[in-house]
């Protein structure tokens, strides 16, 4: 994290804390205890686990450190709800998170109340270090809010009865968009500065977004908008999933092994059109909406088919605040940049140093944010990252080319 | 099933139906919706699934066939709750039973009420065929009652907090037994008759218990009682799990691959003694209680270590009604008999013909019954069967030897 | 083994030894060093390994025990060529047998010559115990002779150029047979005696064939001849591989997982007929020849389709010396009998006690012998055994039914 | 490849062709047919396959295209020896290369002679395009020469008798080196130009080394020399393989899953020191020699333990021609740069366009060259690449740090 000077007032911080924490519970409100318990694959976590883990984060890294007489809610929870912090002790194996029918959802909510009460009481005494950790914990929780939604979507997709999460939820990526512009936005290249400026007052960023630094770019252009479902359907119709020449070697092996022939959650309707399972249930694919739930391998194959390539993350960041449509709040956009340390990168101090750095192998950076990303969470320098075969997130693509 | 003449009166049958059905719900009473939803491994099923599948059995094989205007509770349930009946149509994959956070436990209970109401109303009109299917369905449900308990025990064992199913449940196999006698019960061999006599009035048996037939035995003796935990601990202390010469080849491969070194659910206490996870929580192993949760491979290795062998199923049946202690109601007893068709075996007619016959490869017969087997379910001719590596059932052993 | 009184003269024993040993090398003659080195799957072994392992058997269990000053050929060979004898020390993992490009085939032949020379020199001094072990070793080597052929066939089948082992080898099972008779051979049942009589002078049998004992049979009939390729093609044409109702549950899972739709080595010709890869290369399937290279699962499904069942091993043995055609020298015949200990079975003394007994789980007995079984190796009491999914042996079937 | 103007004379090109081709056969000379046949893991290929595949390359991409009446040696070889060129038709699966006991090594050498004769005859008629493909084919063959050695080393390491490839081969990385200097070589950063200049007359490079382009670097320093075995032993002694905090998340999972605790081929000697299996057999680890056979994960963990990091490939290239010792001819050096397209990258035209580009996911760049790299093959811009867990190549590391 290494957020810079945290200057919020205690009141402002508490208000923000309260708001973010309430958001998580609002997202979990449509879920039963059972919905919140099941783990649908090793990549996902139960909603209950998200709710508890984010609380464990505050309890472990803030309350237990800052509040002398803080009593942990349940001594057994550290083992259950530590995700991957080696420094924070042993923990339950990731693939076994779905075995936890107990503690119940209600007990996890009690845990949250216990932590929230203690946090509210202690907020005035937190110094710079702990205020920074609170800020980190809130951004951490916002990440889990989006994961909670993508994980529930995946779970419900595994159920033949295809439950509906919320029949009224707004799904910008599942409805037709206004025409988002066409063509390419060009950039002359040269030295650009990317990453988070530590001097930025009152601004949060994760450690992996730092240090800000100069990068030399060649001239390039980015697509003005995201690729749509209609364009993806054309790729399918043109045999895109059956043409090895379009694919990375690892990607083609994945397609063959898994029998991939369309984005995740797509299915053929009886009339030959496409439907898509969403948090509102199964719906007709909207032709003008951006395609989502595609892997890096698929995004790369599509770009090759289109005679283009994927953007580098520095290219995306150089243009994102300019003419790009749908840079934020629509879907995450695969870049061709492997997730790696910026020059001069230093992990955050303490156990939270495990937050980002140790994942810097095998994953690709996604930029922007999705409709499901909490407001205020993302920014131009934000680096999301996933493995190239993963596609249960709200992932799409924007093309790039050399000019 | 092929049960013989069903002569119960309608009232008696309804009373029995009501009792068995209520027993299932009583067993599920300590479980939350989440407890009843999770599948802890491919071999087990969620409690909710057991409750629904047993109802689907009556709905599919009895009500839909016998009652002209019967309306199925939910047309989607046939896909969800068919276990393995190919003749009854396509079905959800076995390994995905734990994805069903919906329907909820409450909705499954509503399903049961719907089926029970229809069954009660239709009971007077059932003829011989459907009465026989009701009887089969009740024995089927009793099998699932025991599975519900063993599956919940397994699920809770996967949870680091080790939830207690019922702190007051009676666990004969987890407490010290009165001395059950010692020594051997001898049999002179010769021709004995085993299996279920079709002529037996008013008696139920599964198709695999028939036809009754003569078998020629050599002289043999069976242990008067089951092997105890103390005896098993001696086997461990003597290096039983580290001596390949004691094991079947497949068994030794299993021990090495899985790192087996004690019965399932056993753990070393700090003082070097043994504890065992049970439906009452983790408890001290009772030395004089019969050992349970052992695989066929372990039972066979123990017998070799003890200079004995496992019984053949015909030997067990020939002696069970005589001097054997703990033949029933304690734990299932591995035999060295592969589960196979009796001479003249014919699967039951119709879809329920898939009940037993198609499982006649790779499994071993267990005889007797366990403390968790519903009263009235087992009998001398009963043939339970599992794969030789499985041990989440209440499985133990009795020795045999040639004389 | 536990063979009874070995009364052969030294000369006769040496002559037999020399003949069997020469047979092995004759079988390996068409193979290059490379052919003799590769392991095509975990179930098979390289030809070089068969040649060395059978020599190790004599070196370890006979020469090293009986000859005071015997010098082992290479102290490293015990580790390489022990198959599974735990009592004979640690050994190379089974799946790694194909890594042994060294020692070369020539060096293995030198090893054989070294052992043969020592055996010839020592033969006069062997007493009863070692003569029995020689006999066991020769039967052991004959088993490996057949494995050598089936393993080479499998290896060559994995090579897209489909090498020919021997263009002139006689393949009774790959050419049309004279009509082998039809109909059923009936047996009235009753008490029959099966297994090897220990008193039989000068006769060898493996320990698992003993003790001879009485078995009570119900009336039954066996097919007068083996099932043919034409009959198997009819099973395929009738959808046999697509009808789950015909299959054991484990068998159907195997069919689905492995995509099985014909016997091993069968392929469709361009004209819709069938070809079969053999030791003489790919050939047209001969309609009247017995079907081979089928698993137990397939044999059982065929029998169900045909309204029959597979024989029990005692039934087969009771009739084999009477009217059955093709009982021997054609192909091994699956029985429905799980491979298990006969009443009173005792493993042979010493390390060779691991020969049979420890494989008594999960496998099925095959009776008879195949065209590739060395002359004089099989007999009416012989019990071959394989797992129900295995089919790279020369395996076929004969039907049975209750009467 | 896209090599620029090929100005060698025909004689010079033929001389070079003849020399490279002879080198391959010289490397294979110590191998038996069996040695040359076995595939020790999916990542490796049999020596015979390397010898044939490199010939197939010339036959397919040069002779069949350039020589009107060229007759392929064996029409079946295209299927056997195509590696991964989708455009060149279907092919044998990679994991099955070890099944090819036929064709024999001798027949593969005949194949080579056939191709070499045709190449010599046709060399004068080759125009620019085919001369470029010849050059590409020779560099391709040199890559396979190094693979042949690393693959044989791996095969022999799987054999308990640990065969020696060549008792007299020079192994610079297995003997103590003169002190190679210490300390750091600093660079001020700024814009540097990396990659292969297309204008470079008479110089070959692979397509992935182009286009040359400017990169902006931050100030940094590289270690003057490679990390030694003694330094690696200190890392082991300090618990490096047991400290999760040092490892990337994927790396730690790999260590735990595979039980990694030392470089590949290292084993503890009885006196507690280390030995290493090499092409000269098992030898004492030389303390001052560079460590080899380490994965990216291990290299990264070591760098973290040392308070440093791995170099970026542009940093390495910027300094390699300056003060770095052991830049070439010792061992390949892991960089922290994911293997990715340079700005403006265009795959080579035709089927050889599959040579590099499709592997640009999941792999890391290694720079320099090893003692086993053929002379004249590597250069400052050369980009080797492997997956982060792979370590059967001659891979080592050099440290880097920010200044």
Short mmCIF file of C-alpha atoms in Angstrom, two decimals, chain D:
data_model
loop_
_atom_site.label_atom_id
_atom_site.label_comp_id
_atom_site.label_asym_id
_atom_site.label_seq_id
_atom_site.Cartn_x
_atom_site.Cartn_y
_atom_site.Cartn_z
CA UNK D 1 13.88 -15.13 -38.37
CA UNK D 2 13.73 -12.20 -40.78
CA UNK D 3 17.46 -12.16 -41.04
CA UNK D 4 18.69 -9.28 -43.08
CA UNK D 5 20.61 -9.42 -46.27
CA UNK D 6 22.21 -12.85 -46.55
CA UNK D 7 25.45 -12.20 -48.26
CA UNK D 8 27.37 -15.31 -47.65
CA UNK D 9 28.64 -16.94 -50.75
CA UNK D 10 27.23 -20.32 -51.62
CA UNK D 11 30.45 -21.93 -50.60
CA UNK D 12 30.50 -20.24 -47.26
CA UNK D 13 26.88 -21.16 -46.62
CA UNK D 14 27.47 -24.77 -47.59
CA UNK D 15 30.55 -24.92 -45.42
CA UNK D 16 28.57 -23.57 -42.52
CA UNK D 17 25.70 -25.94 -43.22
CA UNK D 18 28.03 -28.92 -43.30
CA UNK D 19 29.72 -27.90 -40.10
CA UNK D 20 26.55 -27.40 -38.09
CA UNK D 21 25.05 -30.63 -39.34
CA UNK D 22 28.19 -32.55 -38.45
CA UNK D 23 28.16 -31.03 -34.97
CA UNK D 24 24.75 -32.56 -34.27
CA UNK D 25 25.96 -35.99 -35.18
CA UNK D 26 29.13 -35.56 -33.16
CA UNK D 27 26.99 -34.79 -30.11
CA UNK D 28 24.92 -37.91 -30.73
CA UNK D 29 27.94 -40.12 -31.24
CA UNK D 30 28.15 -41.39 -27.63
CA UNK D 31 24.51 -42.47 -27.71
CA UNK D 32 23.09 -45.89 -28.42
CA UNK D 33 19.88 -46.37 -30.37
CA UNK D 34 18.13 -46.84 -27.04
CA UNK D 35 19.68 -43.72 -25.49
CA UNK D 36 18.50 -41.78 -28.50
CA UNK D 37 14.95 -43.11 -28.28
CA UNK D 38 13.69 -42.52 -24.75
CA UNK D 39 11.77 -39.38 -23.73
CA UNK D 40 12.37 -38.74 -20.06
CA UNK D 41 9.57 -36.20 -19.52
CA UNK D 42 7.12 -34.19 -21.62
CA UNK D 43 9.52 -31.22 -21.73
CA UNK D 44 12.33 -33.22 -23.30
CA UNK D 45 12.69 -34.98 -26.64
CA UNK D 46 14.68 -38.05 -27.65
CA UNK D 47 18.04 -37.36 -29.30
CA UNK D 48 16.80 -39.23 -32.36
CA UNK D 49 13.88 -36.89 -32.56
CA UNK D 50 16.15 -33.84 -32.41
CA UNK D 51 18.26 -35.27 -35.24
CA UNK D 52 15.22 -35.99 -37.38
CA UNK D 53 13.21 -32.87 -36.60
CA UNK D 54 16.03 -30.55 -37.59
CA UNK D 55 16.27 -32.40 -40.88
CA UNK D 56 12.53 -32.20 -41.38
CA UNK D 57 12.88 -28.46 -40.99
CA UNK D 58 15.20 -28.22 -43.99
CA UNK D 59 13.17 -30.73 -45.96
CA UNK D 60 9.86 -28.99 -45.34
CA UNK D 61 10.69 -25.32 -45.38
CA UNK D 62 13.57 -25.33 -47.88
CA UNK D 63 13.82 -28.40 -50.11
CA UNK D 64 10.13 -29.04 -50.67
CA UNK D 65 9.63 -25.39 -51.47
CA UNK D 66 12.72 -24.65 -53.50
CA UNK D 67 13.52 -27.86 -55.36
CA UNK D 68 10.94 -28.83 -57.95
CA UNK D 69 11.70 -32.52 -58.11
CA UNK D 70 12.74 -33.10 -54.50
CA UNK D 71 11.53 -36.45 -53.19
CA UNK D 72 10.87 -36.60 -49.48
CA UNK D 73 12.81 -39.33 -47.73
CA UNK D 74 9.78 -40.87 -46.08
CA UNK D 75 6.27 -39.44 -46.37
CA UNK D 76 5.46 -40.60 -42.85
CA UNK D 77 8.17 -38.48 -41.28
CA UNK D 78 6.27 -35.21 -41.56
CA UNK D 79 3.76 -36.53 -39.06
CA UNK D 80 6.45 -37.83 -36.74
CA UNK D 81 8.88 -34.94 -36.76
CA UNK D 82 6.86 -31.75 -37.05
CA UNK D 83 7.23 -30.15 -33.64
CA UNK D 84 4.50 -27.54 -33.39
CA UNK D 85 3.93 -25.95 -36.78
CA UNK D 86 0.18 -25.90 -37.20
CA UNK D 87 0.62 -24.60 -40.75
CA UNK D 88 2.71 -27.65 -41.64
CA UNK D 89 -0.06 -30.14 -40.93
CA UNK D 90 -1.04 -32.64 -38.23
CA UNK D 91 1.60 -34.22 -36.07
CA UNK D 92 2.38 -36.76 -33.37
CA UNK D 93 1.57 -35.59 -29.85
CA UNK D 94 4.52 -34.15 -27.97
CA UNK D 95 4.23 -36.55 -25.05
CA UNK D 96 4.47 -39.54 -27.38
CA UNK D 97 7.86 -38.81 -28.90
CA UNK D 98 9.40 -41.53 -26.76
CA UNK D 99 7.20 -44.23 -28.30
CA UNK D 100 9.17 -44.12 -31.54
CA UNK D 101 11.56 -47.04 -31.18
CA UNK D 102 11.31 -47.01 -34.96
CA UNK D 103 12.61 -45.45 -37.14
CA UNK D 104 15.96 -46.49 -35.75
CA UNK D 105 18.83 -44.14 -35.07
CA UNK D 106 20.52 -45.50 -38.18
CA UNK D 107 17.50 -44.72 -40.31
CA UNK D 108 17.41 -41.20 -38.92
CA UNK D 109 21.07 -40.83 -39.85
CA UNK D 110 20.17 -42.05 -43.34
CA UNK D 111 17.47 -39.40 -43.39
CA UNK D 112 20.04 -36.79 -42.48
CA UNK D 113 22.34 -37.98 -45.26
CA UNK D 114 19.49 -37.82 -47.76
CA UNK D 115 18.63 -34.25 -46.75
CA UNK D 116 22.27 -33.18 -46.64
CA UNK D 117 22.92 -34.50 -50.11
CA UNK D 118 19.90 -32.70 -51.50
CA UNK D 119 20.85 -29.50 -49.68
CA UNK D 120 24.39 -29.59 -51.02
CA UNK D 121 23.12 -30.13 -54.53
CA UNK D 122 20.54 -27.37 -54.32
CA UNK D 123 22.54 -24.76 -52.45
CA UNK D 124 23.65 -22.93 -55.60
CA UNK D 125 20.10 -22.39 -56.75
CA UNK D 126 18.73 -20.98 -53.50
CA UNK D 127 17.72 -17.34 -53.76
CA UNK D 128 17.53 -14.81 -50.98
CA UNK D 129 14.43 -16.30 -49.38
CA UNK D 130 15.74 -19.84 -49.19
CA UNK D 131 19.22 -18.78 -48.11
CA UNK D 132 17.56 -16.98 -45.24
CA UNK D 133 15.62 -20.12 -44.39
CA UNK D 134 18.85 -22.14 -44.49
CA UNK D 135 20.36 -19.71 -42.03
CA UNK D 136 17.29 -19.96 -39.84
CA UNK D 137 17.43 -23.74 -40.06
CA UNK D 138 21.05 -23.76 -38.91
CA UNK D 139 20.32 -21.59 -35.90
CA UNK D 140 17.33 -23.80 -35.23
CA UNK D 141 19.59 -26.84 -35.33
CA UNK D 142 22.03 -25.20 -32.94
CA UNK D 143 19.22 -24.68 -30.47
CA UNK D 144 18.42 -28.36 -30.71
CA UNK D 145 22.08 -29.24 -30.17
CA UNK D 146 21.95 -27.67 -26.75
CA UNK D 147 18.59 -29.30 -26.06
CA UNK D 148 20.01 -32.66 -27.07
CA UNK D 149 22.61 -32.33 -24.33
CA UNK D 150 20.21 -31.10 -21.64
CA UNK D 151 17.69 -33.78 -22.57
CA UNK D 152 20.27 -36.57 -22.40
CA UNK D 153 21.47 -35.27 -19.05
CA UNK D 154 17.90 -35.44 -17.79
CA UNK D 155 17.36 -38.92 -19.18
CA UNK D 156 20.53 -40.25 -17.62
CA UNK D 157 19.59 -38.64 -14.31
CA UNK D 158 16.42 -40.77 -14.27
CA UNK D 159 18.46 -43.95 -14.49
CA UNK D 160 19.60 -45.31 -11.12
CA UNK D 161 22.91 -46.38 -12.64
CA UNK D 162 23.59 -42.76 -13.72
CA UNK D 163 25.28 -43.37 -17.06
CA UNK D 164 28.12 -41.13 -18.17
CA UNK D 165 27.59 -39.32 -21.46
CA UNK D 166 31.25 -38.46 -22.01
CA UNK D 167 33.87 -38.88 -19.36
CA UNK D 168 36.12 -36.29 -20.98
CA UNK D 169 33.68 -33.56 -21.87
CA UNK D 170 34.71 -30.09 -20.72
CA UNK D 171 32.28 -28.76 -18.14
CA UNK D 172 33.23 -25.21 -17.25
CA UNK D 173 30.26 -24.95 -14.93
CA UNK D 174 31.22 -28.00 -13.00
CA UNK D 175 34.73 -27.03 -12.10
CA UNK D 176 36.02 -24.24 -9.99
CA UNK D 177 36.38 -21.00 -11.82
CA UNK D 178 39.08 -18.47 -11.43
CA UNK D 179 37.81 -15.66 -9.34
CA UNK D 180 35.48 -13.88 -11.70
CA UNK D 181 35.57 -10.54 -10.01
CA UNK D 182 33.18 -9.22 -7.46
CA UNK D 183 31.10 -6.19 -6.86
CA UNK D 184 28.65 -4.41 -9.06
CA UNK D 185 28.74 -2.81 -12.47
CA UNK D 186 26.69 0.37 -12.42
CA UNK D 187 24.69 2.02 -15.19
CA UNK D 188 23.28 5.54 -15.05
CA UNK D 189 20.08 4.61 -16.79
CA UNK D 190 18.56 6.74 -19.51
CA UNK D 191 17.67 5.78 -23.03
CA UNK D 192 19.41 2.70 -24.40
CA UNK D 193 18.84 0.93 -27.64
CA UNK D 194 18.25 -2.82 -27.53
CA UNK D 195 17.35 -5.50 -30.00
CA UNK D 196 18.71 -6.49 -33.36
CA UNK D 197 19.30 -3.76 -35.96
CA UNK D 198 17.84 -4.97 -39.22
CA UNK D 199 20.43 -3.00 -41.14
CA UNK D 200 23.21 -5.09 -39.63
CA UNK D 201 24.80 -6.63 -42.71
CA UNK D 202 25.30 -10.36 -42.74
CA UNK D 203 23.95 -10.84 -39.25
CA UNK D 204 21.31 -13.27 -38.20
CA UNK D 205 18.74 -12.79 -35.50
CA UNK D 206 15.38 -14.34 -34.64
CA UNK D 207 12.26 -12.33 -35.27
CA UNK D 208 11.69 -11.90 -31.54
CA UNK D 209 14.91 -9.87 -31.24
CA UNK D 210 13.46 -7.22 -33.51
CA UNK D 211 12.84 -4.46 -34.06
CA UNK D 212 15.67 -2.69 -32.33
CA UNK D 213 14.18 0.04 -30.23
CA UNK D 214 14.90 2.55 -27.49
CA UNK D 215 14.12 1.75 -23.88
CA UNK D 216 14.28 4.10 -20.92
CA UNK D 217 16.11 2.66 -17.94
CA UNK D 218 16.40 3.82 -14.35
CA UNK D 219 19.86 3.76 -12.78
CA UNK D 220 20.84 0.20 -11.82
CA UNK D 221 23.76 -2.11 -11.21
CA UNK D 222 24.37 -5.71 -12.19
CA UNK D 223 26.53 -8.21 -10.40
CA UNK D 224 29.93 -8.45 -12.02
CA UNK D 225 29.71 -12.22 -12.09
CA UNK D 226 27.35 -15.13 -11.71
CA UNK D 227 26.20 -16.59 -8.39
CA UNK D 228 28.32 -19.56 -7.36
CA UNK D 229 27.52 -22.96 -5.94
CA UNK D 230 29.07 -21.90 -2.64
CA UNK D 231 26.71 -18.95 -2.44
CA UNK D 232 23.80 -21.23 -3.26
CA UNK D 233 24.82 -23.67 -0.55
CA UNK D 234 24.77 -20.75 1.90
CA UNK D 235 21.22 -19.97 0.77
CA UNK D 236 20.25 -23.58 1.45
CA UNK D 237 21.99 -23.58 4.83
CA UNK D 238 20.16 -20.41 5.77
CA UNK D 239 16.83 -22.15 5.20
CA UNK D 240 16.16 -20.58 1.82
CA UNK D 241 13.95 -23.45 0.68
CA UNK D 242 11.94 -23.36 3.90
CA UNK D 243 11.20 -19.63 4.07
CA UNK D 244 7.99 -18.74 2.26
CA UNK D 245 8.64 -15.02 2.66
CA UNK D 246 11.46 -15.28 0.11
CA UNK D 247 9.32 -16.83 -2.61
CA UNK D 248 6.84 -15.78 -5.21
CA UNK D 249 3.46 -17.27 -4.41
CA UNK D 250 3.57 -19.61 -7.42
CA UNK D 251 7.14 -20.51 -6.55
CA UNK D 252 6.32 -21.47 -3.01
CA UNK D 253 3.44 -23.63 -4.22
CA UNK D 254 5.88 -25.34 -6.60
CA UNK D 255 8.45 -25.92 -3.83
CA UNK D 256 5.81 -27.44 -1.58
CA UNK D 257 4.17 -29.57 -4.25
CA UNK D 258 7.41 -30.95 -5.71
CA UNK D 259 9.41 -31.16 -2.50
CA UNK D 260 12.19 -28.98 -3.92
CA UNK D 261 15.15 -28.39 -1.61
CA UNK D 262 18.19 -27.97 -3.87
CA UNK D 263 19.05 -27.36 -7.53
CA UNK D 264 18.16 -30.13 -9.94
CA UNK D 265 20.74 -32.93 -9.95
CA UNK D 266 22.16 -32.00 -6.54
CA UNK D 267 22.31 -34.68 -3.87
CA UNK D 268 23.80 -34.76 -0.39
CA UNK D 269 26.99 -36.74 -0.06
CA UNK D 270 27.52 -38.90 2.99
CA UNK D 271 29.80 -36.25 4.50
CA UNK D 272 27.11 -33.60 4.21
CA UNK D 273 28.58 -31.94 1.15
CA UNK D 274 26.90 -31.75 -2.22
CA UNK D 275 27.30 -33.76 -5.38
CA UNK D 276 25.87 -32.97 -8.78
CA UNK D 277 24.97 -35.27 -11.65
CA UNK D 278 26.60 -34.07 -14.87
CA UNK D 279 27.34 -35.30 -18.37
CA UNK D 280 30.58 -36.64 -16.90
CA UNK D 281 28.68 -38.51 -14.23
CA UNK D 282 28.14 -37.62 -10.59
CA UNK D 283 30.74 -35.23 -9.26
CA UNK D 284 31.47 -33.11 -6.27
CA UNK D 285 29.88 -29.65 -6.54
CA UNK D 286 32.61 -27.10 -7.29
CA UNK D 287 32.19 -24.23 -4.84
CA UNK D 288 33.43 -21.47 -7.13
CA UNK D 289 31.62 -22.60 -10.24
CA UNK D 290 28.38 -20.87 -11.13
CA UNK D 291 25.24 -22.54 -9.85
CA UNK D 292 23.13 -24.11 -12.61
CA UNK D 293 19.87 -26.03 -13.05
CA UNK D 294 17.81 -23.62 -11.04
CA UNK D 295 14.32 -22.44 -11.89
CA UNK D 296 13.19 -18.83 -12.17
CA UNK D 297 11.38 -19.32 -8.90
CA UNK D 298 14.62 -20.34 -7.21
CA UNK D 299 16.60 -17.54 -8.84
CA UNK D 300 14.04 -14.99 -7.68
CA UNK D 301 13.99 -16.36 -4.13
CA UNK D 302 17.77 -16.27 -3.98
CA UNK D 303 17.83 -12.66 -5.18
CA UNK D 304 15.29 -11.70 -2.51
CA UNK D 305 17.34 -13.48 0.12
CA UNK D 306 20.42 -11.58 -1.07
CA UNK D 307 18.62 -8.23 -0.83
CA UNK D 308 18.76 -7.80 -4.56
CA UNK D 309 16.59 -8.60 -7.58
CA UNK D 310 16.94 -10.22 -11.00
CA UNK D 311 18.01 -8.08 -13.98
CA UNK D 312 15.59 -6.82 -16.61
CA UNK D 313 16.57 -8.00 -20.03
CA UNK D 314 17.23 -4.47 -21.28
CA UNK D 315 19.56 -3.87 -18.34
CA UNK D 316 21.46 -7.01 -19.14
CA UNK D 317 21.75 -6.12 -22.80
CA UNK D 318 22.87 -2.59 -22.00
CA UNK D 319 25.80 -3.85 -19.95
CA UNK D 320 26.68 -7.20 -21.44
CA UNK D 321 29.38 -5.97 -23.74
CA UNK D 322 31.02 -3.99 -21.00
CA UNK D 323 32.35 -5.17 -17.75
CA UNK D 324 30.20 -8.23 -17.11
CA UNK D 325 32.13 -11.43 -16.61
CA UNK D 326 30.54 -14.68 -17.68
CA UNK D 327 27.99 -12.98 -19.89
CA UNK D 328 28.34 -15.74 -22.44
CA UNK D 329 29.44 -19.35 -22.65
CA UNK D 330 28.83 -20.19 -19.00
CA UNK D 331 25.16 -20.48 -18.23
CA UNK D 332 21.89 -18.87 -19.19
CA UNK D 333 20.85 -16.10 -16.84
CA UNK D 334 17.27 -15.61 -15.70
CA UNK D 335 15.88 -12.11 -16.10
CA UNK D 336 12.74 -10.77 -14.48
CA UNK D 337 11.39 -9.91 -17.94
CA UNK D 338 8.45 -11.93 -19.17
CA UNK D 339 8.99 -13.07 -22.74
CA UNK D 340 6.91 -10.62 -24.77
CA UNK D 341 6.80 -8.90 -28.13
CA UNK D 342 9.04 -5.90 -28.68
CA UNK D 343 7.20 -2.80 -29.82
CA UNK D 344 6.56 -3.23 -33.53
CA UNK D 345 7.24 -6.97 -33.46
CA UNK D 346 6.09 -8.83 -36.54
CA UNK D 347 6.39 -12.63 -36.77
CA UNK D 348 8.46 -13.93 -39.68
CA UNK D 349 6.46 -14.62 -42.82
CA UNK D 350 5.18 -18.12 -43.57
CA UNK D 351 5.04 -21.18 -41.39
CA UNK D 352 8.23 -20.20 -39.58
CA UNK D 353 6.25 -17.31 -38.13
CA UNK D 354 5.18 -19.85 -35.50
CA UNK D 355 8.79 -20.07 -34.36
CA UNK D 356 8.68 -17.53 -31.56
CA UNK D 357 5.60 -15.37 -31.30
CA UNK D 358 3.14 -17.97 -30.16
CA UNK D 359 5.21 -18.72 -27.07
CA UNK D 360 4.88 -15.22 -25.70
CA UNK D 361 2.93 -16.08 -22.57
CA UNK D 362 3.95 -17.47 -19.24
CA UNK D 363 7.69 -17.67 -19.94
CA UNK D 364 10.70 -15.62 -18.80
CA UNK D 365 13.66 -14.39 -20.81
CA UNK D 366 17.11 -15.76 -20.16
CA UNK D 367 20.10 -13.90 -21.51
CA UNK D 368 23.68 -14.82 -22.37
CA UNK D 369 24.52 -18.38 -23.33
CA UNK D 370 25.81 -21.54 -21.73
CA UNK D 371 28.94 -23.59 -22.14
CA UNK D 372 26.78 -25.95 -24.20
CA UNK D 373 25.58 -23.30 -26.62
CA UNK D 374 27.26 -23.79 -29.99
CA UNK D 375 29.91 -21.22 -30.80
CA UNK D 376 28.52 -18.41 -32.92
CA UNK D 377 24.93 -19.10 -31.95
CA UNK D 378 24.27 -16.55 -29.23
CA UNK D 379 24.74 -12.78 -29.18
CA UNK D 380 23.95 -9.74 -27.04
CA UNK D 381 20.39 -9.46 -28.33
CA UNK D 382 19.57 -13.16 -28.00
CA UNK D 383 16.41 -14.02 -26.07
CA UNK D 384 16.10 -17.51 -24.69
CA UNK D 385 12.89 -18.34 -22.78
CA UNK D 386 11.53 -20.98 -20.45
CA UNK D 387 8.71 -21.44 -17.96
CA UNK D 388 9.51 -20.32 -14.42
CA UNK D 389 9.50 -23.85 -12.97
CA UNK D 390 11.78 -25.37 -15.58
CA UNK D 391 15.34 -26.09 -14.66
CA UNK D 392 16.72 -28.85 -16.79
CA UNK D 393 18.58 -26.28 -18.90
CA UNK D 394 21.96 -24.84 -17.92
CA UNK D 395 20.35 -21.97 -16.06
CA UNK D 396 21.96 -19.71 -13.45
CA UNK D 397 21.66 -16.16 -12.26
CA UNK D 398 23.30 -12.81 -11.86
CA UNK D 399 21.99 -10.28 -9.38
CA UNK D 400 20.77 -6.75 -10.05
CA UNK D 401 19.79 -3.80 -7.90
CA UNK D 402 18.47 -0.28 -8.13
CA UNK D 403 20.93 2.49 -7.41
#
